[in-house]
CSV table of C-alpha atoms and ligand atoms in Angstrom, one decimal:
chain,number,residue,atom,x,y,z
A,1,MET,CA,-19.1,-22.5,-3.3
A,2,LYS,CA,-16.9,-20.7,-5.7
A,3,LEU,CA,-14.9,-18.1,-3.9
A,4,ALA,CA,-13.1,-15.2,-5.5
A,5,ARG,CA,-9.5,-15.8,-6.7
A,6,ARG,CA,-8.2,-13.2,-4.3
A,7,VAL,CA,-9.6,-15.3,-1.4
A,8,GLU,CA,-8.4,-18.6,-2.9
A,9,GLN,CA,-4.9,-17.1,-3.2
A,10,LEU,CA,-4.8,-16.0,0.4
A,11,PRO,CA,-2.0,-17.7,2.4
A,12,PRO,CA,-3.1,-18.8,5.8
A,13,TYR,CA,-2.7,-15.8,8.1
A,14,LEU,CA,0.6,-16.4,9.9
A,15,PHE,CA,-0.6,-15.8,13.4
A,16,ALA,CA,-3.8,-17.8,12.9
A,17,ALA,CA,-1.6,-20.8,12.1
A,18,ILE,CA,0.4,-20.3,15.3
A,19,SER,CA,-2.7,-19.8,17.4
A,20,ARG,CA,-4.1,-23.1,16.0
A,21,LEU,CA,-0.9,-24.9,16.9
A,22,ILE,CA,-1.0,-23.5,20.4
A,23,GLU,CA,-4.6,-24.6,20.7
A,24,GLU,CA,-3.8,-28.1,19.6
A,25,LYS,CA,-1.0,-28.4,22.2
A,26,ARG,CA,-3.3,-27.0,25.0
A,27,ASP,CA,-6.0,-29.4,24.1
A,28,ALA,CA,-3.4,-32.2,24.5
A,29,GLY,CA,-2.8,-30.9,28.0
A,30,VAL,CA,0.5,-29.1,27.3
A,31,ASP,CA,1.2,-26.0,29.4
A,32,VAL,CA,2.2,-23.8,26.4
A,33,VAL,CA,4.5,-20.8,26.9
A,34,SER,CA,4.2,-18.6,23.8
A,35,PHE,CA,6.8,-16.2,22.6
A,36,GLY,CA,4.8,-16.1,19.4
A,37,ILE,CA,2.6,-13.0,19.0
A,38,GLY,CA,3.6,-9.4,19.6
A,39,ASP,CA,0.7,-8.2,21.6
A,40,PRO,CA,1.5,-6.1,24.7
A,41,ASP,CA,0.7,-8.1,27.9
A,42,LEU,CA,0.7,-4.9,30.1
A,43,PRO,CA,-2.5,-2.9,30.4
A,44,THR,CA,-3.4,0.4,28.8
A,45,PRO,CA,-2.4,3.1,31.3
A,46,GLN,CA,-5.1,4.1,33.7
A,47,HIS,CA,-5.5,7.8,32.7
A,48,ILE,CA,-6.3,6.7,29.2
A,49,LEU,CA,-8.9,4.2,30.4
A,50,ASP,CA,-10.4,6.9,32.6
A,51,SER,CA,-11.0,9.1,29.5
A,52,LEU,CA,-12.8,6.2,27.8
A,53,ALA,CA,-15.1,5.9,30.8
A,54,ALA,CA,-15.9,9.6,30.7
A,55,ALA,CA,-16.4,9.7,26.9
A,56,SER,CA,-18.7,6.6,26.9
A,57,THR,CA,-21.5,8.5,28.7
A,58,GLU,CA,-21.4,11.4,26.2
A,59,PRO,CA,-24.4,10.9,23.8
A,60,ALA,CA,-22.6,12.4,20.8
A,61,ASN,CA,-20.2,9.5,21.1
A,62,HIS,CA,-23.0,7.0,20.6
A,63,ARG,CA,-23.5,8.0,17.0
A,64,TYR,CA,-21.6,7.4,13.8
A,65,PRO,CA,-18.2,8.9,13.8
A,66,GLU,CA,-16.8,10.8,10.8
A,67,SER,CA,-14.5,8.6,8.8
A,68,ASP,CA,-11.8,11.3,8.8
A,69,GLY,CA,-11.8,11.4,12.6
A,70,LEU,CA,-12.5,14.1,15.1
A,71,PRO,CA,-10.8,17.4,14.2
A,72,GLU,CA,-9.5,17.4,17.9
A,73,LEU,CA,-7.8,14.0,17.3
A,74,ARG,CA,-6.2,15.2,14.0
A,75,ARG,CA,-4.9,18.2,15.9
A,76,SER,CA,-3.6,16.1,18.7
A,77,ILE,CA,-1.8,13.9,16.2
A,78,ALA,CA,-0.2,17.0,14.7
A,79,ARG,CA,0.9,18.1,18.2
A,80,TRP,CA,2.4,14.6,18.8
A,81,TYR,CA,4.4,14.6,15.5
A,82,GLU,CA,5.7,18.1,16.2
A,83,ARG,CA,6.7,17.3,19.8
A,84,ARG,CA,8.0,13.8,19.1
A,85,HIS,CA,9.6,14.2,15.7
A,86,GLY,CA,9.8,18.0,15.0
A,87,VAL,CA,7.5,17.3,12.0
A,88,VAL,CA,4.8,20.0,11.3
A,89,LEU,CA,1.6,18.5,9.8
A,90,ASP,CA,-1.6,20.1,8.6
A,91,PRO,CA,-4.4,18.4,10.6
A,92,ASP,CA,-6.8,19.2,7.7
A,93,GLY,CA,-4.9,17.5,4.9
A,94,GLU,CA,-1.9,15.6,6.0
A,95,ILE,CA,-3.5,13.3,8.7
A,96,VAL,CA,-6.1,10.6,8.7
A,97,PRO,CA,-6.9,8.5,11.8
A,98,LEU,CA,-7.2,4.8,11.2
A,99,ILE,CA,-8.9,1.8,12.8
A,100,GLY,CA,-5.4,0.4,13.7
A,101,SER,CA,-2.6,0.8,11.2
A,102,LYS,CA,-3.4,-2.6,9.7
A,103,GLU,CA,-6.6,-1.1,8.4
A,104,GLY,CA,-4.7,1.7,6.7
A,105,ILE,CA,-2.0,-0.6,5.3
A,106,GLY,CA,-4.7,-2.9,4.0
A,107,HIS,CA,-6.5,-0.1,2.2
A,108,LEU,CA,-3.5,1.8,0.9
A,109,PRO,CA,-2.9,-0.3,-2.3
A,110,LEU,CA,-6.5,0.4,-3.3
A,111,CYS,CA,-5.3,4.1,-3.6
A,112,LEU,CA,-2.1,3.5,-5.6
A,113,ILE,CA,-2.1,0.1,-7.3
A,114,ASP,CA,-3.7,-0.7,-10.6
A,115,GLU,CA,-3.7,-4.1,-12.2
A,116,GLY,CA,-0.1,-5.2,-12.8
A,117,ASP,CA,1.5,-2.4,-10.7
A,118,VAL,CA,4.2,-3.4,-8.3
A,119,SER,CA,4.6,-3.1,-4.6
A,120,LEU,CA,8.2,-3.5,-3.3
A,121,ILE,CA,8.2,-5.4,-0.1
A,122,THR,CA,11.0,-6.2,2.2
A,123,ASP,CA,11.6,-9.9,2.9
A,124,PRO,CA,11.3,-10.9,5.8
A,125,GLY,CA,8.4,-8.6,6.5
A,126,TYR,CA,4.9,-8.0,8.0
A,127,PRO,CA,2.6,-10.1,5.8
A,128,VAL,CA,-0.2,-7.5,5.3
A,129,TYR,CA,1.7,-5.4,2.7
A,130,GLU,CA,1.7,-8.3,0.2
A,131,VAL,CA,-1.8,-9.5,0.8
A,132,ALA,CA,-3.2,-5.9,0.5
A,133,THR,CA,-1.3,-5.5,-2.8
A,134,MET,CA,-2.8,-8.8,-4.1
A,135,PHE,CA,-6.3,-7.6,-3.1
A,136,ALA,CA,-5.7,-4.5,-5.3
A,137,GLY,CA,-4.7,-6.6,-8.3
A,138,GLY,CA,-1.0,-5.7,-7.9
A,139,GLU,CA,2.2,-7.7,-7.9
A,140,SER,CA,4.6,-7.9,-4.9
A,141,VAL,CA,8.3,-7.9,-5.6
A,142,LYS,CA,10.4,-8.9,-2.6
A,143,LEU,CA,13.5,-7.0,-1.6
A,144,PRO,CA,15.6,-9.5,0.4
A,145,LEU,CA,17.0,-8.2,3.6
A,146,ARG,CA,20.4,-9.4,4.9
A,147,GLU,CA,22.0,-9.4,8.3
A,148,GLU,CA,25.2,-8.0,6.8
A,149,ASP,CA,23.3,-4.9,5.5
A,150,GLY,CA,21.7,-4.3,9.0
A,151,TRP,CA,18.5,-5.7,7.4
A,152,LEU,CA,18.1,-2.6,5.2
A,153,PRO,CA,17.1,-3.2,1.5
A,154,ARG,CA,19.6,-2.6,-1.3
A,155,LEU,CA,17.7,0.0,-3.2
A,156,ASP,CA,20.4,0.4,-5.9
A,157,GLU,CA,19.9,-3.3,-6.8
A,158,ILE,CA,16.3,-3.0,-7.7
A,159,PRO,CA,16.1,-3.8,-11.5
A,160,GLY,CA,15.2,-0.9,-13.8
A,161,ASP,CA,12.1,-2.7,-15.2
A,162,VAL,CA,10.8,-3.4,-11.7
A,163,ALA,CA,11.5,0.1,-10.5
A,164,ALA,CA,9.6,1.5,-13.5
A,165,ARG,CA,6.4,-0.4,-12.5
A,166,ALA,CA,6.8,0.2,-8.7
A,167,ARG,CA,4.1,2.3,-7.2
A,168,ILE,CA,4.8,1.6,-3.5
A,169,LEU,CA,8.0,1.0,-1.6
A,170,TRP,CA,7.0,-0.4,1.8
A,171,LEU,CA,9.5,0.2,4.7
A,172,ASN,CA,9.2,-0.6,8.3
A,173,TYR,CA,11.8,0.6,10.8
A,174,PRO,CA,12.0,-0.3,13.7
A,175,ASN,CA,11.4,-3.5,11.9
A,176,ASN,CA,9.2,-6.5,12.5
A,177,PRO,CA,10.5,-9.2,12.6
A,178,THR,CA,14.2,-8.4,12.7
A,179,GLY,CA,14.2,-5.6,15.3
A,180,ALA,CA,16.5,-3.6,12.9
A,181,ILE,CA,16.5,0.2,12.9
A,182,ALA,CA,17.1,2.7,10.1
A,183,GLY,CA,18.9,6.0,10.4
A,184,SER,CA,18.0,9.2,8.6
A,185,ASP,CA,20.7,8.6,6.0
A,186,PHE,CA,18.8,5.5,4.9
A,187,PHE,CA,15.6,7.4,4.8
A,188,GLU,CA,17.2,10.1,2.7
A,189,ARG,CA,18.3,7.6,0.2
A,190,ALA,CA,14.9,6.0,0.1
A,191,VAL,CA,13.2,9.4,-0.4
A,192,GLN,CA,15.6,10.1,-3.3
A,193,TRP,CA,14.9,6.7,-4.8
A,194,ALA,CA,11.1,7.3,-4.6
A,195,ARG,CA,11.5,10.7,-6.3
A,196,ASP,CA,13.7,9.2,-9.1
A,197,HIS,CA,11.1,6.5,-9.8
A,198,ASP,CA,7.9,8.3,-9.1
A,199,ALA,CA,6.9,5.8,-6.4
A,200,VAL,CA,5.3,6.4,-3.0
A,201,ILE,CA,7.0,5.3,0.2
A,202,ALA,CA,4.7,3.8,2.8
A,203,HIS,CA,6.7,3.8,6.0
A,204,ASP,CA,5.3,1.7,8.8
A,205,LEU,CA,6.4,3.2,12.1
A,206,ALA,CA,4.3,0.9,14.3
A,207,TYR,CA,7.2,0.5,16.8
A,208,ALA,CA,8.2,4.2,17.0
A,209,ASP,CA,8.1,4.3,20.7
A,210,VAL,CA,9.1,0.8,21.8
A,211,THR,CA,12.8,1.6,22.1
A,212,TYR,CA,15.6,0.8,24.5
A,213,ASP,CA,18.9,2.1,25.8
A,214,GLY,CA,18.1,5.7,24.9
A,215,TYR,CA,17.5,5.0,21.2
A,216,VAL,CA,15.0,7.4,19.6
A,217,ALA,CA,13.4,6.1,16.4
A,218,PRO,CA,13.1,8.8,13.6
A,219,SER,CA,10.1,9.4,11.4
A,220,ILE,CA,10.8,9.3,7.7
A,221,LEU,CA,9.0,12.7,7.5
A,222,GLU,CA,12.0,14.2,9.3
A,223,VAL,CA,13.8,14.0,6.0
A,224,GLU,CA,13.6,17.3,4.1
A,225,GLY,CA,10.9,17.1,1.4
A,226,ALA,CA,9.9,13.5,2.4
A,227,SER,CA,6.2,14.4,2.3
A,228,ASP,CA,6.4,14.9,-1.4
A,229,VAL,CA,6.7,11.1,-1.8
A,230,ALA,CA,6.0,9.5,1.6
A,231,ILE,CA,3.3,8.6,4.0
A,232,GLU,CA,3.8,7.1,7.4
A,233,PHE,CA,1.7,4.7,9.4
A,234,ASN,CA,1.9,5.2,13.1
A,235,SER,CA,-0.2,3.5,15.8
A,236,LEU,CA,-1.2,3.8,19.4
A,237,SER,CA,-1.2,0.0,19.6
A,238,LYS,CA,2.3,-0.7,20.7
A,239,THR,CA,3.2,2.8,22.0
A,240,PHE,CA,0.4,2.8,24.6
A,241,ASN,CA,-0.5,-0.9,25.0
A,242,MET,CA,-3.6,-0.2,23.1
A,243,THR,CA,-3.8,-3.0,20.5
A,244,GLY,CA,-7.4,-3.9,21.6
A,245,TRP,CA,-8.7,-0.4,21.1
A,246,ARG,CA,-7.8,-0.1,17.3
A,247,VAL,CA,-6.6,3.4,16.8
A,248,ALA,CA,-3.7,4.6,14.6
A,249,MET,CA,-3.0,7.2,11.9
A,250,ALA,CA,-1.5,7.8,8.5
A,251,VAL,CA,0.3,11.0,8.0
A,252,GLY,CA,2.3,12.7,5.2
A,253,ASN,CA,1.7,13.3,1.5
A,254,ARG,CA,-1.6,15.2,1.0
A,255,ASP,CA,-2.7,13.4,-2.2
A,256,VAL,CA,-2.2,10.0,-0.7
A,257,ILE,CA,-3.9,11.0,2.6
A,258,ASP,CA,-6.8,12.4,0.6
A,259,ALA,CA,-7.1,9.2,-1.5
A,260,LEU,CA,-6.9,7.0,1.6
A,261,THR,CA,-9.6,9.1,3.3
A,262,ARG,CA,-11.8,8.8,0.3
A,263,VAL,CA,-11.4,5.0,0.0
A,264,LYS,CA,-12.0,4.6,3.8
A,265,SER,CA,-15.1,6.8,3.7
A,266,ASN,CA,-16.6,4.3,1.2
A,267,LEU,CA,-15.7,1.3,3.3
A,268,ASP,CA,-15.8,2.1,7.0
A,269,SER,CA,-17.4,4.7,9.3
A,270,GLY,CA,-14.4,5.6,11.4
A,271,ILE,CA,-13.1,4.9,14.9
A,272,PRO,CA,-15.7,4.9,17.7
A,273,GLN,CA,-15.5,8.5,19.1
A,274,ALA,CA,-15.0,7.4,22.7
A,275,ILE,CA,-11.8,5.6,21.5
A,276,GLN,CA,-10.7,8.7,19.6
A,277,GLU,CA,-11.0,10.5,23.0
A,278,MET,CA,-8.7,7.9,24.5
A,279,ALA,CA,-6.2,8.5,21.7
A,280,ILE,CA,-6.3,12.3,22.4
A,281,THR,CA,-5.6,11.6,26.1
A,282,ALA,CA,-2.8,9.3,25.2
A,283,LEU,CA,-1.1,11.5,22.7
A,284,ASP,CA,-1.3,14.7,24.7
A,285,GLY,CA,-0.5,13.0,28.1
A,286,PRO,CA,2.5,12.0,30.1
A,287,MET,CA,5.0,9.4,28.7
A,288,ASP,CA,6.2,7.9,32.0
A,289,ALA,CA,4.1,4.8,31.6
A,290,VAL,CA,5.7,4.3,28.1
A,291,ASP,CA,9.2,4.8,29.5
A,292,GLY,CA,8.5,2.4,32.4
A,293,ARG,CA,7.1,-0.2,30.1
A,294,ASN,CA,10.1,0.0,27.8
A,295,GLY,CA,12.3,-0.6,30.8
A,296,ILE,CA,10.3,-3.8,31.5
A,297,TYR,CA,10.8,-5.0,27.9
A,298,ALA,CA,14.5,-4.2,28.0
A,299,ARG,CA,14.9,-6.3,31.1
A,300,ARG,CA,13.0,-9.2,29.4
A,301,ARG,CA,15.2,-8.7,26.3
A,302,ASP,CA,18.4,-9.1,28.2
A,303,ARG,CA,17.1,-12.3,30.0
A,304,MET,CA,16.1,-13.8,26.7
A,305,VAL,CA,19.3,-12.9,24.9
A,306,GLU,CA,21.2,-14.6,27.8
A,307,VAL,CA,19.3,-17.9,27.5
A,308,LEU,CA,19.2,-18.0,23.7
A,309,ARG,CA,23.0,-17.6,23.6
A,310,GLU,CA,23.3,-20.4,26.0
A,311,MET,CA,21.2,-22.5,23.5
A,312,GLY,CA,23.7,-21.7,20.8
A,313,LEU,CA,21.6,-19.1,18.9
A,314,ARG,CA,23.3,-16.0,17.6
A,315,VAL,CA,21.5,-12.8,18.7
A,316,ASP,CA,22.2,-9.1,19.1
A,317,PRO,CA,20.0,-7.3,21.7
A,318,PRO,CA,17.6,-5.1,19.6
A,319,LYS,CA,17.4,-1.3,20.2
A,320,ALA,CA,13.7,-1.2,19.3
A,321,ALA,CA,10.5,-3.1,18.5
A,322,LEU,CA,9.1,-6.1,20.4
A,323,TYR,CA,11.2,-8.9,19.1
A,324,ILE,CA,14.3,-10.9,19.5
A,325,TRP,CA,15.5,-12.1,16.1
A,326,ALA,CA,17.9,-15.0,16.6
A,327,ALA,CA,20.0,-17.0,14.2
A,328,LEU,CA,19.6,-20.7,14.5
A,329,PRO,CA,22.5,-22.7,16.1
A,330,GLU,CA,25.2,-24.0,13.8
A,331,GLY,CA,24.0,-27.0,11.7
A,332,GLU,CA,20.3,-26.2,12.1
A,333,ARG,CA,18.8,-25.4,8.6
A,334,SER,CA,15.1,-25.1,9.0
A,335,SER,CA,13.5,-22.6,11.2
A,336,ALA,CA,10.1,-24.4,11.0
A,337,ASP,CA,11.7,-27.7,12.0
A,338,PHE,CA,13.6,-26.0,14.9
A,339,ALA,CA,10.4,-24.3,16.1
A,340,ALA,CA,8.4,-27.5,15.8
A,341,ARG,CA,11.0,-29.5,17.8
A,342,LEU,CA,11.0,-26.8,20.5
A,343,ILE,CA,7.3,-26.9,21.0
A,344,ASP,CA,7.3,-30.7,21.1
A,345,ALA,CA,10.1,-30.9,23.5
A,346,THR,CA,9.4,-27.9,25.8
A,347,GLY,CA,5.9,-26.5,25.0
A,348,VAL,CA,7.6,-23.2,24.2
A,349,VAL,CA,6.4,-21.4,21.0
A,350,VAL,CA,8.8,-19.3,18.9
A,351,THR,CA,8.0,-18.1,15.4
A,352,PRO,CA,10.0,-19.6,12.5
A,353,GLY,CA,11.7,-16.8,10.5
A,354,VAL,CA,10.6,-18.3,7.2
A,355,SER,CA,7.0,-17.4,8.0
A,356,TYR,CA,8.0,-13.8,7.3
A,357,GLY,CA,9.5,-14.6,4.0
A,358,GLN,CA,12.2,-16.8,2.4
A,359,ALA,CA,14.9,-14.4,3.5
A,360,GLY,CA,13.9,-15.0,7.1
A,361,GLU,CA,15.0,-18.7,6.9
A,362,GLY,CA,17.7,-19.5,9.4
A,363,TYR,CA,16.2,-17.3,12.1
A,364,VAL,CA,13.4,-17.5,14.7
A,365,ARG,CA,11.5,-14.6,16.3
A,366,LEU,CA,10.6,-14.3,20.0
A,367,SER,CA,8.2,-11.7,21.3
A,368,LEU,CA,8.9,-9.7,24.5
A,369,THR,CA,5.2,-9.4,25.3
A,370,ILE,CA,5.0,-12.2,27.8
A,371,ALA,CA,4.4,-11.7,31.5
A,372,ASP,CA,7.6,-12.0,33.6
A,373,GLU,CA,6.8,-15.3,35.4
A,374,ARG,CA,5.8,-17.0,32.2
A,375,LEU,CA,8.9,-15.7,30.5
A,376,GLU,CA,11.0,-17.2,33.3
A,377,GLU,CA,9.1,-20.5,33.0
A,378,GLY,CA,9.7,-20.5,29.2
A,379,LEU,CA,13.4,-19.6,29.6
A,380,ALA,CA,13.9,-22.3,32.3
A,381,ARG,CA,12.5,-24.9,29.9
A,382,LEU,CA,14.8,-23.6,27.1
A,383,SER,CA,17.8,-23.8,29.4
A,384,THR,CA,17.0,-27.4,30.3
A,385,PHE,CA,16.6,-28.1,26.5
A,386,ALA,CA,19.9,-26.5,25.8
A,387,ARG,CA,21.6,-28.7,28.4
A,388,GLY,CA,20.0,-31.7,26.7
A,389,GLY,CA,17.6,-32.4,29.6
B,1,PLP,C1,5.0,-4.0,11.4
B,1,PLP,C2,3.6,-3.9,11.8
B,1,PLP,N1,2.8,-3.0,11.3
B,1,PLP,C3,1.5,-2.8,11.6
B,1,PLP,C4,1.0,-3.6,12.6
B,1,PLP,C5,-0.5,-3.4,12.9
B,1,PLP,O1,-0.6,-2.7,14.1
B,1,PLP,P1,-2.0,-2.0,14.5
B,1,PLP,O2,-3.0,-2.4,13.4
B,1,PLP,O3,-2.4,-2.6,15.8
B,1,PLP,O4,-1.8,-0.6,14.5
B,1,PLP,C6,1.8,-4.6,13.2
B,1,PLP,C7,1.2,-5.4,14.3
B,1,PLP,O5,1.8,-6.3,14.8
B,1,PLP,C8,3.1,-4.7,12.8
B,1,PLP,O6,3.9,-5.6,13.4
């Protein structure tokens, strides 16, 4: 069968490849400990689940939802942004709920990219920005991130001809996979850059509320005038351990939100309403479960950093996001070889940095979303490996 070029061009989805590797090892009888995928192991808080149970019996929730979401959910998102970031949003123009932020990220280039237009994508980075750009007929130009720059892109080094064709600048802080954070000074420079080049910033704030040691992650919309040029993706997935429920939002520039709403209304029929009710409960409710969960991740982070250093990897404890980003020991060149050797010798899965882009070579990523006893099992095996056992 002849498939479309856009499908033929698809790289294998990173996590699908990892899942396959894990499957093969398990089939061979290996007790695999995976630090691979960033999917919260802790359950959705009970009060949020209770609201789903109540909403599920409401007949109105058995019917098609509106693709722009319940007005009550848009208002709840507006309250959340005001409370959490001091950002005032119009629920009827600056907010659209999403079926997970991946859905919105996937659809955004259809709103902004014509054949030959450019998306600027940070490397290493979440793979969906590039694939979604390709689906829309656009070209991705990579902005390499470097450890010495705190994993922030050098906007002033973007060549003039590329900047002239750029329609979207994708940013993601707290960052996957590096765990890097960005301050409002960086966001101010990015907003100015987007203004100067008539581009749209798509800021992916998926890890807004997975933070440690008192760090508070800013929204790009906190920058004066940012909503002239920026939209932001935010998600309940990581904040409230709700990856399975698929609920998120895009907020910010009215024209872009309107375009995204129109594209979506032609492709999907919105988020099941009972799940929108869960989102309202989550956003308007108490944050103690989130704070407690972040304490658990921070403890795991510290344990992992200790063992990785023992193995000779260089690692700074991240202030946010779900990942440890560790530089390979002296003399190791290939993150894929290192990860393959680890899984063969120990049954422990880490993700090679190069899977997130060429600039990720030399690093591996480990996720904090692994139950404590499995984490300890994995770390014990890594310690033994480090001692040559
Ligand atoms: C950087 C980043 N953005 C977006 C997403 C998608 O999150 P969701 O679709 O669950 O909101 C992820 C998921 O891992 C991510 O790492």
